[in-house]
């Protein structure tokens, strides 16, 4: 049965002005070689860090490219085997909503009052300013399609904990569409083009493959073998120690998945009704790039 959105809000498409710079100045430009894994915010960064740690202990070098890729993949060097983790946009929104409202160790930008975020940024020089920009833009866009008021003195985290579920998910949708999703799609496109450009070469350079995080996590041992071990050219037998160390669904960083199916259904309705299908279009784009 379809979930019903609150009738109090006037139906209006949210105004969005996405200004995300997909490549930060002087960011991610170091040539890479060997095995590489890249991520964006909420697309498997903790998993990537753990993979690097476990494989290093096994004598296998795996490099995690800088911090987040921010829409940039470095595949110009020879003999690169790169995995770029992406995530279904609807799942990404729910994961972000649960994490940003409930984590006991809140990211710094989630506890900055909207009022202190100031005017729009002309450029990003740090990753944290990019997060603040996304939250600031989401707050501003929220006002264009909701009659619910979020105080300028609120923080992003307090807003998510104060708003009703539908309104909180709408706010997180807007934040992700202003920040995380443009970067994720841009990095997936860069990875895809790197892969396609080397198909005709007898000795391919800059191999890159987009991997959907859900495909890995739904059955971790099988997902590791199919989506990580093969493209990175490592033994499938490493799946056991990797699963033991890295598959931690109940960790403090993991979000609660118990109501994800219903939440994703609600997010799809929000996307159709208020976001002009922006999440759906991002989903279709990512599926074509896998």
Coordinates of N, CA, C and O in Angstrom, one line a residue, residues 62-218:
X62 N 46.6 -1.9 -1.3 CA 45.4 -1.3 -1.8 C 45.4 0.2 -1.4 O 45.5 0.5 -0.2
X63 N 45.3 1.1 -2.3 CA 45.4 2.5 -2.0 C 44.0 3.1 -2.0 O 43.2 2.8 -2.9
X64 N 43.6 3.9 -1.0 CA 42.4 4.6 -1.0 C 42.7 6.0 -1.4 O 43.4 6.7 -0.8
X65 N 42.1 6.4 -2.5 CA 42.5 7.7 -3.2 C 42.1 8.9 -2.3 O 40.9 9.2 -2.1
X66 N 43.1 9.6 -1.8 CA 42.9 10.8 -1.0 C 41.8 10.6 0.1 O 41.9 9.6 0.8
X67 N 40.8 11.5 0.2 CA 39.8 11.3 1.1 C 38.5 10.8 0.4 O 38.3 9.6 0.3
X68 N 37.7 11.7 -0.2 CA 36.7 11.3 -1.1 C 37.0 11.7 -2.5 O 37.8 12.7 -2.6
X69 N 36.5 11.1 -3.5 CA 36.9 11.4 -4.8 C 36.3 12.7 -5.3 O 36.9 13.4 -6.1
X70 N 35.2 13.2 -4.8 CA 34.6 14.4 -5.2 C 34.5 14.6 -6.7 O 34.7 15.6 -7.3
X71 N 34.1 13.5 -7.3 CA 33.8 13.5 -8.7 C 35.1 13.4 -9.6 O 35.0 13.7 -10.8
X72 N 36.2 13.0 -9.0 CA 37.4 12.9 -9.7 C 38.1 11.6 -9.5 O 38.2 11.1 -8.4
X73 N 38.4 10.9 -10.6 CA 39.1 9.6 -10.5 C 40.4 9.8 -11.3 O 40.5 10.4 -12.3
X74 N 41.5 9.2 -10.7 CA 42.8 9.3 -11.3 C 43.2 8.0 -11.9 O 43.6 7.1 -11.2
X75 N 43.0 7.9 -13.2 CA 43.2 6.6 -13.9 C 44.2 6.8 -15.1 O 44.1 6.0 -16.0
X76 N 45.0 7.8 -15.0 CA 45.9 8.1 -16.1 C 47.2 7.3 -16.1 O 47.9 7.2 -17.1
X77 N 47.5 6.7 -14.9 CA 48.7 6.0 -14.8 C 48.6 4.5 -15.3 O 47.5 4.0 -15.3
X78 N 49.6 3.9 -15.7 CA 49.5 2.5 -16.2 C 49.3 1.5 -15.1 O 49.6 1.8 -13.9
X79 N 48.7 0.4 -15.4 CA 48.5 -0.7 -14.5 C 47.7 -0.3 -13.3 O 47.9 -0.8 -12.1
X80 N 46.7 0.5 -13.4 CA 45.8 0.9 -12.3 C 44.6 -0.1 -12.4 O 44.0 -0.2 -13.4
X81 N 44.3 -0.6 -11.3 CA 43.0 -1.4 -11.1 C 42.2 -0.7 -10.1 O 42.4 -0.8 -8.9
X82 N 41.2 0.1 -10.5 CA 40.5 1.0 -9.6 C 39.0 0.6 -9.5 O 38.3 0.3 -10.5
X83 N 38.6 0.5 -8.2 CA 37.2 0.3 -7.9 C 36.6 1.6 -7.4 O 37.2 2.2 -6.5
X84 N 35.5 2.1 -7.9 CA 34.8 3.3 -7.5 C 33.5 2.9 -6.9 O 32.6 2.5 -7.6
X85 N 33.3 3.0 -5.6 CA 32.1 2.6 -4.9 C 31.0 3.7 -5.1 O 31.3 4.8 -4.8
X86 N 29.8 3.2 -5.5 CA 28.7 4.1 -5.7 C 27.5 3.5 -4.9 O 27.6 2.3 -4.4
X87 N 26.4 4.2 -4.8 CA 25.3 3.8 -4.0 C 24.0 4.2 -4.7 O 23.9 5.3 -5.2
X88 N 23.0 3.4 -4.5 CA 21.7 3.8 -5.0 C 21.3 5.1 -4.3 O 21.3 5.2 -3.1
X89 N 20.9 6.1 -5.1 CA 20.6 7.4 -4.5 C 19.5 7.4 -3.4 O 19.6 8.1 -2.4
X90 N 18.5 6.5 -3.6 CA 17.4 6.4 -2.6 C 17.9 5.8 -1.3 O 17.6 6.3 -0.2
X91 N 18.8 4.8 -1.4 CA 19.4 4.2 -0.2 C 20.4 5.2 0.4 O 20.5 5.3 1.6
X92 N 21.1 5.9 -0.4 CA 22.1 6.9 0.1 C 21.3 7.9 1.0 O 21.8 8.3 2.0
X93 N 20.2 8.4 0.5 CA 19.4 9.4 1.3 C 19.0 8.8 2.6 O 19.1 9.5 3.6
X94 N 18.5 7.6 2.6 CA 18.0 7.1 3.9 C 19.2 6.8 4.8 O 19.1 7.1 6.0
X95 N 20.3 6.3 4.3 CA 21.5 6.1 5.1 C 22.0 7.4 5.7 O 22.3 7.5 6.9
X96 N 22.0 8.5 4.9 CA 22.4 9.8 5.4 C 21.5 10.3 6.4 O 21.9 10.9 7.4
X97 N 20.2 10.2 6.2 CA 19.2 10.6 7.2 C 19.4 10.0 8.5 O 19.5 10.6 9.6
X98 N 19.5 8.7 8.5 CA 19.7 7.9 9.8 C 21.0 8.3 10.5 O 21.1 8.5 11.7
X99 N 22.1 8.4 9.7 CA 23.4 8.6 10.2 C 23.5 10.1 10.8 O 24.0 10.3 11.9
X100 N 23.1 11.0 10.0 CA 23.3 12.4 10.4 C 22.4 12.9 11.5 O 22.7 13.8 12.2
X101 N 21.3 12.1 11.7 CA 20.4 12.5 12.9 C 20.7 11.7 14.1 O 20.4 12.1 15.2
X102 N 21.4 10.5 14.0 CA 21.5 9.6 15.1 C 22.8 9.3 15.6 O 23.0 8.7 16.6
X103 N 23.9 9.6 14.8 CA 25.2 9.2 15.2 C 25.6 9.9 16.5 O 25.3 11.1 16.8
X104 N 26.3 9.1 17.4 CA 26.8 9.7 18.7 C 28.0 10.5 18.5 O 28.4 11.3 19.4
X105 N 28.7 10.4 17.4 CA 29.9 11.2 17.1 C 29.6 12.0 15.9 O 30.1 11.7 14.8
X106 N 28.8 13.0 16.0 CA 28.3 13.8 14.9 C 29.5 14.5 14.1 O 30.4 14.9 14.7
X107 N 29.3 14.5 12.8 CA 30.3 15.2 12.0 C 30.2 16.7 12.3 O 29.1 17.2 12.5
X108 N 31.3 17.4 12.2 CA 31.3 18.7 12.7 C 30.3 19.6 12.0 O 29.7 20.5 12.6
X109 N 30.1 19.5 10.7 CA 29.2 20.4 10.0 C 27.8 20.2 10.4 O 27.0 21.1 10.2
X110 N 27.4 19.0 11.0 CA 26.0 18.8 11.3 C 25.6 19.5 12.6 O 24.4 19.6 12.8
X111 N 26.5 20.1 13.3 CA 26.2 20.8 14.5 C 26.5 22.3 14.4 O 26.6 23.0 15.4
X112 N 26.6 22.8 13.2 CA 26.8 24.2 13.0 C 25.5 24.9 12.7 O 24.8 24.4 11.8
X113 N 25.0 25.9 13.5 CA 23.7 26.5 13.2 C 23.7 27.0 11.7 O 24.7 27.5 11.2
X114 N 22.5 26.9 11.1 CA 22.4 27.4 9.7 C 22.8 28.9 9.6 O 23.4 29.3 8.6
X115 N 22.5 29.7 10.7 CA 22.8 31.1 10.7 C 24.3 31.3 10.5 O 24.7 32.3 9.9
X116 N 25.1 30.4 11.1 CA 26.5 30.6 11.1 C 27.2 30.1 9.8 O 28.3 30.4 9.5
X117 N 26.4 29.5 9.0 CA 26.9 29.0 7.7 C 27.1 30.2 6.7 O 27.8 30.1 5.7
X118 N 26.4 31.3 7.0 CA 26.6 32.5 6.2 C 26.1 32.4 4.8 O 25.2 31.6 4.5
X119 N 26.7 33.2 3.9 CA 26.2 33.3 2.5 C 26.8 32.1 1.8 O 27.6 31.3 2.3
X120 N 26.4 32.1 0.5 CA 26.9 31.0 -0.3 C 28.4 31.1 -0.5 O 29.0 32.1 -0.6
X121 N 29.0 29.9 -0.6 CA 30.4 29.9 -0.9 C 30.7 30.1 -2.3 O 30.0 29.5 -3.2
X122 N 31.8 30.8 -2.6 CA 32.2 31.0 -4.0 C 33.1 29.8 -4.5 O 33.2 29.5 -5.7
X123 N 33.7 29.2 -3.5 CA 34.6 28.0 -3.9 C 34.8 27.2 -2.6 O 34.6 27.7 -1.5
X124 N 35.2 25.9 -2.8 CA 35.4 25.1 -1.7 C 36.9 24.8 -1.6 O 37.6 24.5 -2.6
X125 N 37.5 25.0 -0.4 CA 38.9 24.8 -0.3 C 39.1 23.6 0.7 O 40.2 23.0 0.7
X126 N 38.1 23.2 1.4 CA 38.2 22.0 2.2 C 36.9 21.1 2.1 O 35.9 21.6 1.6
X127 N 37.0 19.9 2.4 CA 35.9 19.0 2.3 C 34.7 19.5 3.2 O 33.6 19.4 2.9
X128 N 35.1 19.9 4.4 CA 34.1 20.3 5.4 C 33.3 21.5 4.9 O 32.1 21.6 5.2
X129 N 33.9 22.5 4.2 CA 33.1 23.6 3.6 C 32.1 23.1 2.6 O 31.0 23.7 2.5
X130 N 32.4 22.0 1.9 CA 31.5 21.5 0.9 C 30.3 20.9 1.6 O 29.1 21.0 1.2
X131 N 30.5 20.2 2.7 CA 29.3 19.7 3.5 C 28.5 20.8 4.0 O 27.2 20.8 4.0
X132 N 29.1 21.9 4.5 CA 28.3 23.0 5.0 C 27.5 23.7 3.9 O 26.4 24.1 4.1
X133 N 28.1 23.7 2.7 CA 27.4 24.3 1.5 C 26.2 23.5 1.2 O 25.1 24.0 1.0
X134 N 26.3 22.1 1.2 CA 25.2 21.3 0.9 C 24.1 21.5 1.9 O 22.9 21.5 1.6
X135 N 24.4 21.6 3.2 CA 23.4 21.8 4.3 C 22.7 23.1 4.1 O 21.5 23.3 4.3
X136 N 23.5 24.2 3.8 CA 23.0 25.5 3.7 C 22.0 25.6 2.5 O 20.9 26.2 2.6
X137 N 22.4 25.0 1.4 CA 21.6 25.0 0.2 C 20.3 24.2 0.4 O 19.2 24.6 -0.1
X138 N 20.4 23.1 1.1 CA 19.2 22.3 1.4 C 18.2 23.1 2.3 O 17.0 23.0 2.1
X139 N 18.7 23.8 3.3 CA 17.9 24.6 4.2 C 17.2 25.7 3.3 O 16.0 25.9 3.5
X140 N 17.9 26.3 2.4 CA 17.3 27.3 1.6 C 16.2 26.7 0.6 O 15.1 27.3 0.5
X141 N 16.5 25.6 0.0 CA 15.6 25.0 -0.9 C 14.3 24.5 -0.2 O 13.2 24.5 -0.7
X142 N 14.5 24.0 1.0 CA 13.4 23.5 1.8 C 12.3 24.5 2.0 O 11.1 24.2 1.9
X143 N 12.7 25.8 2.1 CA 11.7 26.8 2.3 C 10.9 27.1 1.0 O 9.8 27.6 1.1
X144 N 11.3 26.6 -0.1 CA 10.6 26.9 -1.4 C 9.5 25.9 -1.6 O 8.7 26.1 -2.5
X145 N 9.5 24.8 -0.8 CA 8.5 23.8 -1.1 C 7.9 23.2 0.1 O 7.2 22.2 0.1
X146 N 8.0 23.9 1.3 CA 7.4 23.4 2.5 C 6.9 24.6 3.3 O 7.5 25.6 3.3
X147 N 5.8 24.3 4.0 CA 5.3 25.4 4.9 C 5.8 25.1 6.3 O 5.3 25.8 7.3
X148 N 6.7 24.2 6.5 CA 7.3 23.9 7.8 C 8.5 24.8 8.0 O 9.3 24.9 7.0
X149 N 8.7 25.4 9.1 CA 9.8 26.4 9.3 C 10.9 25.7 10.1 O 10.7 25.0 11.1
X150 N 12.1 25.8 9.5 CA 13.3 25.4 10.2 C 14.0 26.7 10.7 O 14.4 27.5 9.8
X151 N 14.2 26.8 11.9 CA 14.9 28.0 12.5 C 16.3 28.2 12.0 O 17.0 27.2 11.8
X152 N 16.7 29.4 11.7 CA 18.1 29.7 11.4 C 19.1 29.3 12.5 O 20.3 29.1 12.2
X153 N 18.6 29.2 13.7 CA 19.4 28.8 14.8 C 19.5 27.3 15.0 O 20.3 26.8 15.8
X154 N 18.8 26.6 14.2 CA 18.9 25.1 14.2 C 20.1 24.7 13.6 O 20.7 25.3 12.7
X155 N 20.6 23.5 13.9 CA 21.7 22.8 13.2 C 21.1 21.8 12.3 O 19.9 21.5 12.4
X156 N 21.9 21.3 11.4 CA 21.3 20.2 10.5 C 20.9 19.0 11.3 O 19.8 18.5 11.0
X157 N 21.7 18.6 12.2 CA 21.3 17.5 13.0 C 20.1 17.7 13.9 O 19.2 16.8 13.9
X158 N 20.0 18.8 14.5 CA 18.8 19.1 15.3 C 17.5 19.2 14.4 O 16.4 18.8 14.8
X159 N 17.7 19.7 13.2 CA 16.5 19.8 12.3 C 16.0 18.4 12.0 O 14.8 18.2 12.0
X160 N 16.9 17.5 11.6 CA 16.5 16.2 11.3 C 15.8 15.5 12.5 O 14.9 14.7 12.3
X161 N 16.2 15.8 13.7 CA 15.6 15.2 14.9 C 14.3 15.8 15.3 O 13.5 15.3 16.0
X162 N 14.1 17.1 14.8 CA 12.9 17.8 15.2 C 11.8 17.6 14.1 O 10.6 17.5 14.5
X163 N 12.1 17.5 12.9 CA 11.2 17.4 11.8 C 10.5 16.1 11.8 O 11.0 15.1 12.2
X164 N 9.2 16.0 11.3 CA 8.5 14.8 11.0 C 9.3 14.0 10.0 O 10.1 14.6 9.2
X165 N 9.1 12.7 9.9 CA 9.8 11.8 9.0 C 9.9 12.3 7.6 O 10.9 12.4 7.0
X166 N 8.7 12.6 7.0 CA 8.7 13.1 5.6 C 9.5 14.3 5.4 O 10.2 14.5 4.4
X167 N 9.3 15.3 6.3 CA 10.0 16.5 6.2 C 11.5 16.3 6.4 O 12.4 16.9 5.6
X168 N 11.9 15.5 7.3 CA 13.3 15.2 7.5 C 14.0 14.5 6.3 O 15.1 14.8 5.9
X169 N 13.2 13.6 5.7 CA 13.7 12.9 4.5 C 13.8 13.9 3.3 O 14.8 13.8 2.5
X170 N 12.9 14.8 3.2 CA 12.9 15.8 2.2 C 14.2 16.7 2.3 O 14.9 17.0 1.4
X171 N 14.5 17.1 3.6 CA 15.7 17.9 3.8 C 16.9 17.1 3.4 O 17.8 17.7 2.8
X172 N 17.0 15.9 3.8 CA 18.2 15.1 3.5 C 18.3 14.8 2.0 O 19.4 14.8 1.4
X173 N 17.1 14.7 1.3 CA 17.1 14.6 -0.2 C 17.7 15.8 -0.8 O 18.6 15.7 -1.7
X174 N 17.3 17.0 -0.3 CA 17.9 18.2 -0.9 C 19.3 18.4 -0.6 O 20.1 18.8 -1.5
X175 N 19.8 18.0 0.6 CA 21.2 18.1 0.9 C 22.0 17.1 0.0 O 23.0 17.5 -0.6
X176 N 21.5 15.9 -0.2 CA 22.3 15.0 -1.0 C 22.3 15.4 -2.5 O 23.3 15.2 -3.2
X177 N 21.2 16.0 -2.9 CA 21.1 16.4 -4.3 C 22.0 17.7 -4.6 O 22.4 17.9 -5.7
X178 N 22.2 18.5 -3.5 CA 23.1 19.6 -3.7 C 24.5 19.3 -3.5 O 25.4 20.0 -4.0
X179 N 24.8 18.1 -2.9 CA 26.2 17.8 -2.6 C 26.7 16.4 -3.0 O 27.4 16.2 -3.9
X180 N 26.2 15.4 -2.3 CA 26.7 14.1 -2.4 C 26.4 13.5 -3.8 O 27.3 12.8 -4.4
X181 N 25.2 13.6 -4.3 CA 24.8 12.9 -5.5 C 25.5 13.5 -6.7 O 26.0 12.7 -7.6
X182 N 25.6 14.8 -6.9 CA 26.4 15.3 -8.1 C 27.8 14.8 -8.1 O 28.3 14.4 -9.1
X183 N 28.5 14.7 -6.9 CA 29.8 14.2 -6.9 C 29.9 12.7 -7.2 O 30.7 12.3 -8.0
X184 N 29.0 12.0 -6.7 CA 28.9 10.5 -6.9 C 28.7 10.2 -8.4 O 29.4 9.4 -9.0
X185 N 27.8 10.9 -9.0 CA 27.5 10.7 -10.4 C 28.7 11.2 -11.3 O 29.1 10.5 -12.3
X186 N 29.3 12.3 -10.9 CA 30.5 12.8 -11.7 C 31.6 11.8 -11.6 O 32.3 11.6 -12.6
X187 N 31.9 11.3 -10.4 CA 33.0 10.3 -10.3 C 32.7 9.0 -11.0 O 33.6 8.4 -11.6
X188 N 31.4 8.6 -11.0 CA 31.0 7.4 -11.8 C 31.2 7.6 -13.3 O 31.6 6.7 -14.0
X189 N 30.9 8.8 -13.8 CA 31.1 9.1 -15.2 C 32.6 9.1 -15.6 O 33.0 8.5 -16.6
X190 N 33.4 9.7 -14.7 CA 34.8 9.7 -14.9 C 35.4 8.3 -15.0 O 36.2 7.9 -15.8
X191 N 34.9 7.4 -14.1 CA 35.4 6.0 -14.0 C 34.9 5.3 -15.3 O 35.7 4.6 -15.9
X192 N 33.7 5.5 -15.7 CA 33.1 4.8 -16.8 C 33.9 5.2 -18.1 O 34.3 4.4 -18.9
X193 N 34.2 6.5 -18.3 CA 34.9 7.0 -19.4 C 36.3 6.4 -19.4 O 36.9 6.1 -20.5
X194 N 36.9 6.3 -18.3 CA 38.3 5.8 -18.2 C 38.3 4.3 -18.6 O 39.2 3.9 -19.4
X195 N 37.3 3.6 -18.2 CA 37.1 2.2 -18.6 C 36.9 2.0 -20.1 O 37.6 1.2 -20.8
X196 N 36.0 2.8 -20.7 CA 35.6 2.7 -22.1 C 36.8 3.1 -23.0 O 37.0 2.6 -24.0
X197 N 37.6 4.1 -22.5 CA 38.7 4.6 -23.3 C 39.8 3.6 -23.5 O 40.7 3.8 -24.4
X198 N 39.9 2.6 -22.6 CA 41.0 1.7 -22.7 C 40.6 0.3 -23.3 O 41.4 -0.6 -23.4
X199 N 39.3 0.2 -23.7 CA 38.9 -1.2 -24.2 C 39.6 -1.6 -25.5 O 39.8 -2.8 -25.7
X200 N 40.0 -0.6 -26.3 CA 40.6 -0.9 -27.6 C 42.1 -1.1 -27.5 O 42.7 -1.5 -28.4
X201 N 42.7 -0.9 -26.3 CA 44.1 -1.0 -26.1 C 44.5 -2.4 -25.8 O 43.9 -3.1 -25.1
X202 N 45.7 -2.8 -26.4 CA 46.1 -4.2 -26.1 C 46.6 -4.3 -24.7 O 46.6 -5.3 -24.1
X203 N 47.1 -3.2 -24.2 CA 47.6 -3.2 -22.8 C 46.9 -2.0 -22.1 O 47.4 -0.9 -22.0
X204 N 45.7 -2.3 -21.6 CA 44.8 -1.2 -21.0 C 45.5 -0.4 -19.9 O 46.2 -1.0 -19.1
X205 N 45.3 0.9 -19.9 CA 45.8 1.7 -18.8 C 44.6 2.3 -18.1 O 43.6 2.6 -18.7
X206 N 44.8 2.5 -16.8 CA 43.7 3.2 -16.1 C 42.4 2.5 -16.0 O 41.4 3.1 -16.1
X207 N 42.4 1.2 -15.7 CA 41.2 0.4 -15.6 C 40.4 1.0 -14.4 O 41.0 1.2 -13.3
X208 N 39.1 1.1 -14.6 CA 38.3 1.6 -13.5 C 36.9 1.0 -13.6 O 36.4 0.8 -14.7
X209 N 36.3 0.5 -12.5 CA 35.0 -0.1 -12.5 C 34.1 0.5 -11.4 O 34.6 0.6 -10.3
X210 N 32.9 0.9 -11.8 CA 32.0 1.3 -10.7 C 31.3 0.1 -10.1 O 30.9 -0.8 -10.8
X211 N 31.2 0.1 -8.8 CA 30.7 -1.0 -8.0 C 29.6 -0.5 -7.1 O 29.8 0.5 -6.3
X212 N 28.4 -1.1 -7.2 CA 27.3 -0.6 -6.4 C 27.5 -1.2 -5.0 O 27.6 -2.5 -4.8
X213 N 27.5 -0.4 -4.0 CA 27.8 -0.9 -2.6 C 26.7 -1.9 -2.2 O 27.1 -2.9 -1.5
X214 N 25.5 -1.7 -2.5 CA 24.5 -2.7 -2.1 C 24.8 -4.1 -2.7 O 24.5 -5.1 -2.1
X215 N 25.4 -4.2 -3.9 CA 25.7 -5.5 -4.5 C 26.7 -6.2 -3.6 O 26.7 -7.4 -3.6
X216 N 27.6 -5.4 -3.0 CA 28.7 -6.0 -2.2 C 28.1 -6.5 -0.8 O 28.3 -7.6 -0.3
X217 N 27.2 -5.6 -0.2 CA 26.8 -5.8 1.1 C 25.6 -6.8 1.3 O 25.5 -7.4 2.4
X218 N 24.8 -7.0 0.3 CA 23.7 -7.9 0.4 C 24.1 -9.4 0.7 O 23.4 -10.1 1.5

